[in-house]
JSON list of C-alpha atoms in Angstrom, two decimals:
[
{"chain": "A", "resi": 2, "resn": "UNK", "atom": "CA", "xyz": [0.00, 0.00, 0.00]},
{"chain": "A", "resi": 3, "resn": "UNK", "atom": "CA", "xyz": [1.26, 3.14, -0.62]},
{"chain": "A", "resi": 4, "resn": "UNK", "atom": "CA", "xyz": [1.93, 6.06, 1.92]},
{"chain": "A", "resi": 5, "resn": "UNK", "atom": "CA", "xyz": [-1.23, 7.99, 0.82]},
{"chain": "A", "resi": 6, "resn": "UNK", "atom": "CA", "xyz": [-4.15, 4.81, 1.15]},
{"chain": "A", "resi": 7, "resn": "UNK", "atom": "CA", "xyz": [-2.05, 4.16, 4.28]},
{"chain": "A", "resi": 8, "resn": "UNK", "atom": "CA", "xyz": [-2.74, 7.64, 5.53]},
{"chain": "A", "resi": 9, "resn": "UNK", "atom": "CA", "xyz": [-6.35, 7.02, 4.37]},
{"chain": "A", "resi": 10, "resn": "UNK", "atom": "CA", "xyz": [-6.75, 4.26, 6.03]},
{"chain": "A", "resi": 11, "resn": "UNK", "atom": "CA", "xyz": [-5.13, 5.39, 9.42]},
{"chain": "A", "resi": 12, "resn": "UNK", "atom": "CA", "xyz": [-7.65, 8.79, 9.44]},
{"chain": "A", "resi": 13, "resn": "UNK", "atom": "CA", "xyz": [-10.70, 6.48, 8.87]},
{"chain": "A", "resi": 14, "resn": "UNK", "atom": "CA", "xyz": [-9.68, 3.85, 11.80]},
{"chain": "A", "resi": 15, "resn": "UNK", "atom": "CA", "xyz": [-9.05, 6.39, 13.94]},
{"chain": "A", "resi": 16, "resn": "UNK", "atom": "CA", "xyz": [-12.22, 7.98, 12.47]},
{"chain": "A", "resi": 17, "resn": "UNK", "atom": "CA", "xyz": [-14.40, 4.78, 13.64]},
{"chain": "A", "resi": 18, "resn": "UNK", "atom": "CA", "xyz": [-12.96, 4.11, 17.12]},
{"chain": "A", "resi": 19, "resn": "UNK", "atom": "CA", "xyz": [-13.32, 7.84, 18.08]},
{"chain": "A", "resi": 20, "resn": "UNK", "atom": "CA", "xyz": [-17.06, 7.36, 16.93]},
{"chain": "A", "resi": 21, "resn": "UNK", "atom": "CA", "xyz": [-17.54, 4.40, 18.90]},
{"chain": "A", "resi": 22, "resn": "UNK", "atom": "CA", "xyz": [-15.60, 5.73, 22.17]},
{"chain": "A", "resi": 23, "resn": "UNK", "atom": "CA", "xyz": [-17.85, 8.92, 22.01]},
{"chain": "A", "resi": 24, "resn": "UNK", "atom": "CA", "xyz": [-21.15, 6.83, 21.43]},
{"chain": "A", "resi": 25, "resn": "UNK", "atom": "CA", "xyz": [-19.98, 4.37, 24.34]},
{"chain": "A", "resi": 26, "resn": "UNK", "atom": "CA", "xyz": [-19.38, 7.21, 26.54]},
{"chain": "A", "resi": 27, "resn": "UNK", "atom": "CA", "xyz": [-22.99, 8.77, 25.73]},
{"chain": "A", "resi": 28, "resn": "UNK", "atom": "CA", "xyz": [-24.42, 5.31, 26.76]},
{"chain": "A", "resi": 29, "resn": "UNK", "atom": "CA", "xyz": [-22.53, 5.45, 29.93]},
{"chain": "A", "resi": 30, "resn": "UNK", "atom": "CA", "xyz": [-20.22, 2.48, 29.24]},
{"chain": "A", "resi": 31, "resn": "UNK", "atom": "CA", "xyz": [-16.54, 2.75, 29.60]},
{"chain": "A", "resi": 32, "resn": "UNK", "atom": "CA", "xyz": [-14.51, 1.90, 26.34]},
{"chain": "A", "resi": 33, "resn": "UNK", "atom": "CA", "xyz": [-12.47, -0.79, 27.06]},
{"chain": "A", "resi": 34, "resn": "UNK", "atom": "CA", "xyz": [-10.66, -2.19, 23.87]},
{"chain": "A", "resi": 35, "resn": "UNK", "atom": "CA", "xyz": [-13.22, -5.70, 24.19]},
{"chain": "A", "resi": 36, "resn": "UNK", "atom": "CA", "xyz": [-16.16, -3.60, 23.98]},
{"chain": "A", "resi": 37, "resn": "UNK", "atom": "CA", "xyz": [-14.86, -1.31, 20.95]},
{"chain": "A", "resi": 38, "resn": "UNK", "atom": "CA", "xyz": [-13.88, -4.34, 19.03]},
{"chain": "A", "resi": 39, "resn": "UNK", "atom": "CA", "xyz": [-17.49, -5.97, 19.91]},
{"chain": "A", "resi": 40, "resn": "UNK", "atom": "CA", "xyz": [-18.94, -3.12, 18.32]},
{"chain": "A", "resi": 41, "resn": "UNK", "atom": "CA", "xyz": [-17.12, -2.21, 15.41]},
{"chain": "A", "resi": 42, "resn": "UNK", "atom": "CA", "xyz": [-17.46, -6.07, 14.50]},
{"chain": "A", "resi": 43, "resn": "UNK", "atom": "CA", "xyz": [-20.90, -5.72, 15.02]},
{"chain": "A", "resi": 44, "resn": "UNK", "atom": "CA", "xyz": [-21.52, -2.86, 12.66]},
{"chain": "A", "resi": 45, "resn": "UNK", "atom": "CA", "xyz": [-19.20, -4.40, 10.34]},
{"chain": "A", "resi": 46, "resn": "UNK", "atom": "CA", "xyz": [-21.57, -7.37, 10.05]},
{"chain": "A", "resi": 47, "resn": "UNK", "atom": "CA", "xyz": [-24.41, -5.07, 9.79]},
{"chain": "A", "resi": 48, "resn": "UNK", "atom": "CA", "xyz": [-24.57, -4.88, 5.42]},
{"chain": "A", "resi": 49, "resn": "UNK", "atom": "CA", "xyz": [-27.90, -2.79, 5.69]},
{"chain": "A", "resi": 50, "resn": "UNK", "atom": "CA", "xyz": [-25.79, 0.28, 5.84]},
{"chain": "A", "resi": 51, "resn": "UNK", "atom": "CA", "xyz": [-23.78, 1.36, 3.35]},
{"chain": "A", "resi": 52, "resn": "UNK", "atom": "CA", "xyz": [-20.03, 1.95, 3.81]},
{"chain": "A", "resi": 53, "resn": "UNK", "atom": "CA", "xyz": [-17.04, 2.66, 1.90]},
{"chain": "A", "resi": 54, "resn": "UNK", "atom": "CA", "xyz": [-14.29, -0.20, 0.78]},
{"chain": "A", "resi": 55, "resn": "UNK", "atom": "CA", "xyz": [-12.33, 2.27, 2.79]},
{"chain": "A", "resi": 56, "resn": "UNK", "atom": "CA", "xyz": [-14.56, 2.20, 5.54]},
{"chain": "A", "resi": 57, "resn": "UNK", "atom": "CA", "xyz": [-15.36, -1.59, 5.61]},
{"chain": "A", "resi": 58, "resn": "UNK", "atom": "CA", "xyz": [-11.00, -1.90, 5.68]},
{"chain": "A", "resi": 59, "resn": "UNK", "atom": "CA", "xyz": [-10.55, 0.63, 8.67]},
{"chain": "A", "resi": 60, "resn": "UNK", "atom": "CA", "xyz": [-13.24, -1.22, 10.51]},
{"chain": "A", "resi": 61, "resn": "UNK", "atom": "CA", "xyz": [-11.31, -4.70, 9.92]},
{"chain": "A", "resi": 62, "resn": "UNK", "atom": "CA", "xyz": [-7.93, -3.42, 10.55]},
{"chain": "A", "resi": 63, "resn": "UNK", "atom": "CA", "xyz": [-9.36, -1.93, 14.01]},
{"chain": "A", "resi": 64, "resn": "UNK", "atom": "CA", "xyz": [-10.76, -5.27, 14.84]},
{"chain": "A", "resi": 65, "resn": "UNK", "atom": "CA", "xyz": [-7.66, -6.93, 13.97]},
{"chain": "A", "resi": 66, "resn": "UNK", "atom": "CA", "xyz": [-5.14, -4.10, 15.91]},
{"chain": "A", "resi": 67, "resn": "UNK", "atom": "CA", "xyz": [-7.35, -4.58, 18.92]},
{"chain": "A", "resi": 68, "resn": "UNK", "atom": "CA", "xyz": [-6.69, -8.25, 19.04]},
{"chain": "A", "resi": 69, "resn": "UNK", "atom": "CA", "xyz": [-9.78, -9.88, 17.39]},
{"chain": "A", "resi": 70, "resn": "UNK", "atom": "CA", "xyz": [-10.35, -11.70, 13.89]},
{"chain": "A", "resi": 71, "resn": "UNK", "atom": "CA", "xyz": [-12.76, -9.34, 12.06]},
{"chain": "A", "resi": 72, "resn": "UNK", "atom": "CA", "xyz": [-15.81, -12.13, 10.61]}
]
């Protein structure tokens, strides 16, 4: 990959987690890196709403830096 899709790429992860941190902190849950994986997985799996290749590979690389295998 080349240093601008790997710049892409970066912005959008970080993109996702902050969106998940700031919706788990609305909900009153603290973001532990379990949690955020559990939910990015889970709107990855959700194909109802439409996302971007670029999107769709941010989410799956977060899964995978947190630990987890992205389904």
């Amino acid at each position: 990959m080349g240093k601008t899709k790997d710049a892409e790429l970066y912005e959008e992860m970080c993109r996702v987690v902050g969106k998940v941190v700031l919706e788990m902190r609305d909900l009153g849950q603290e973001p532990k890196h379990v949690v955020i994986a559990g939910m990015v997985r889970t709107m990855l799996a959700n194909q109802r709403v439409p996302r971007t290749e670029l999107t769709k590979q941010a989410m799956a690389e977060v899964i995978r830096a947190l630990g987890f295998e992205a389904s």
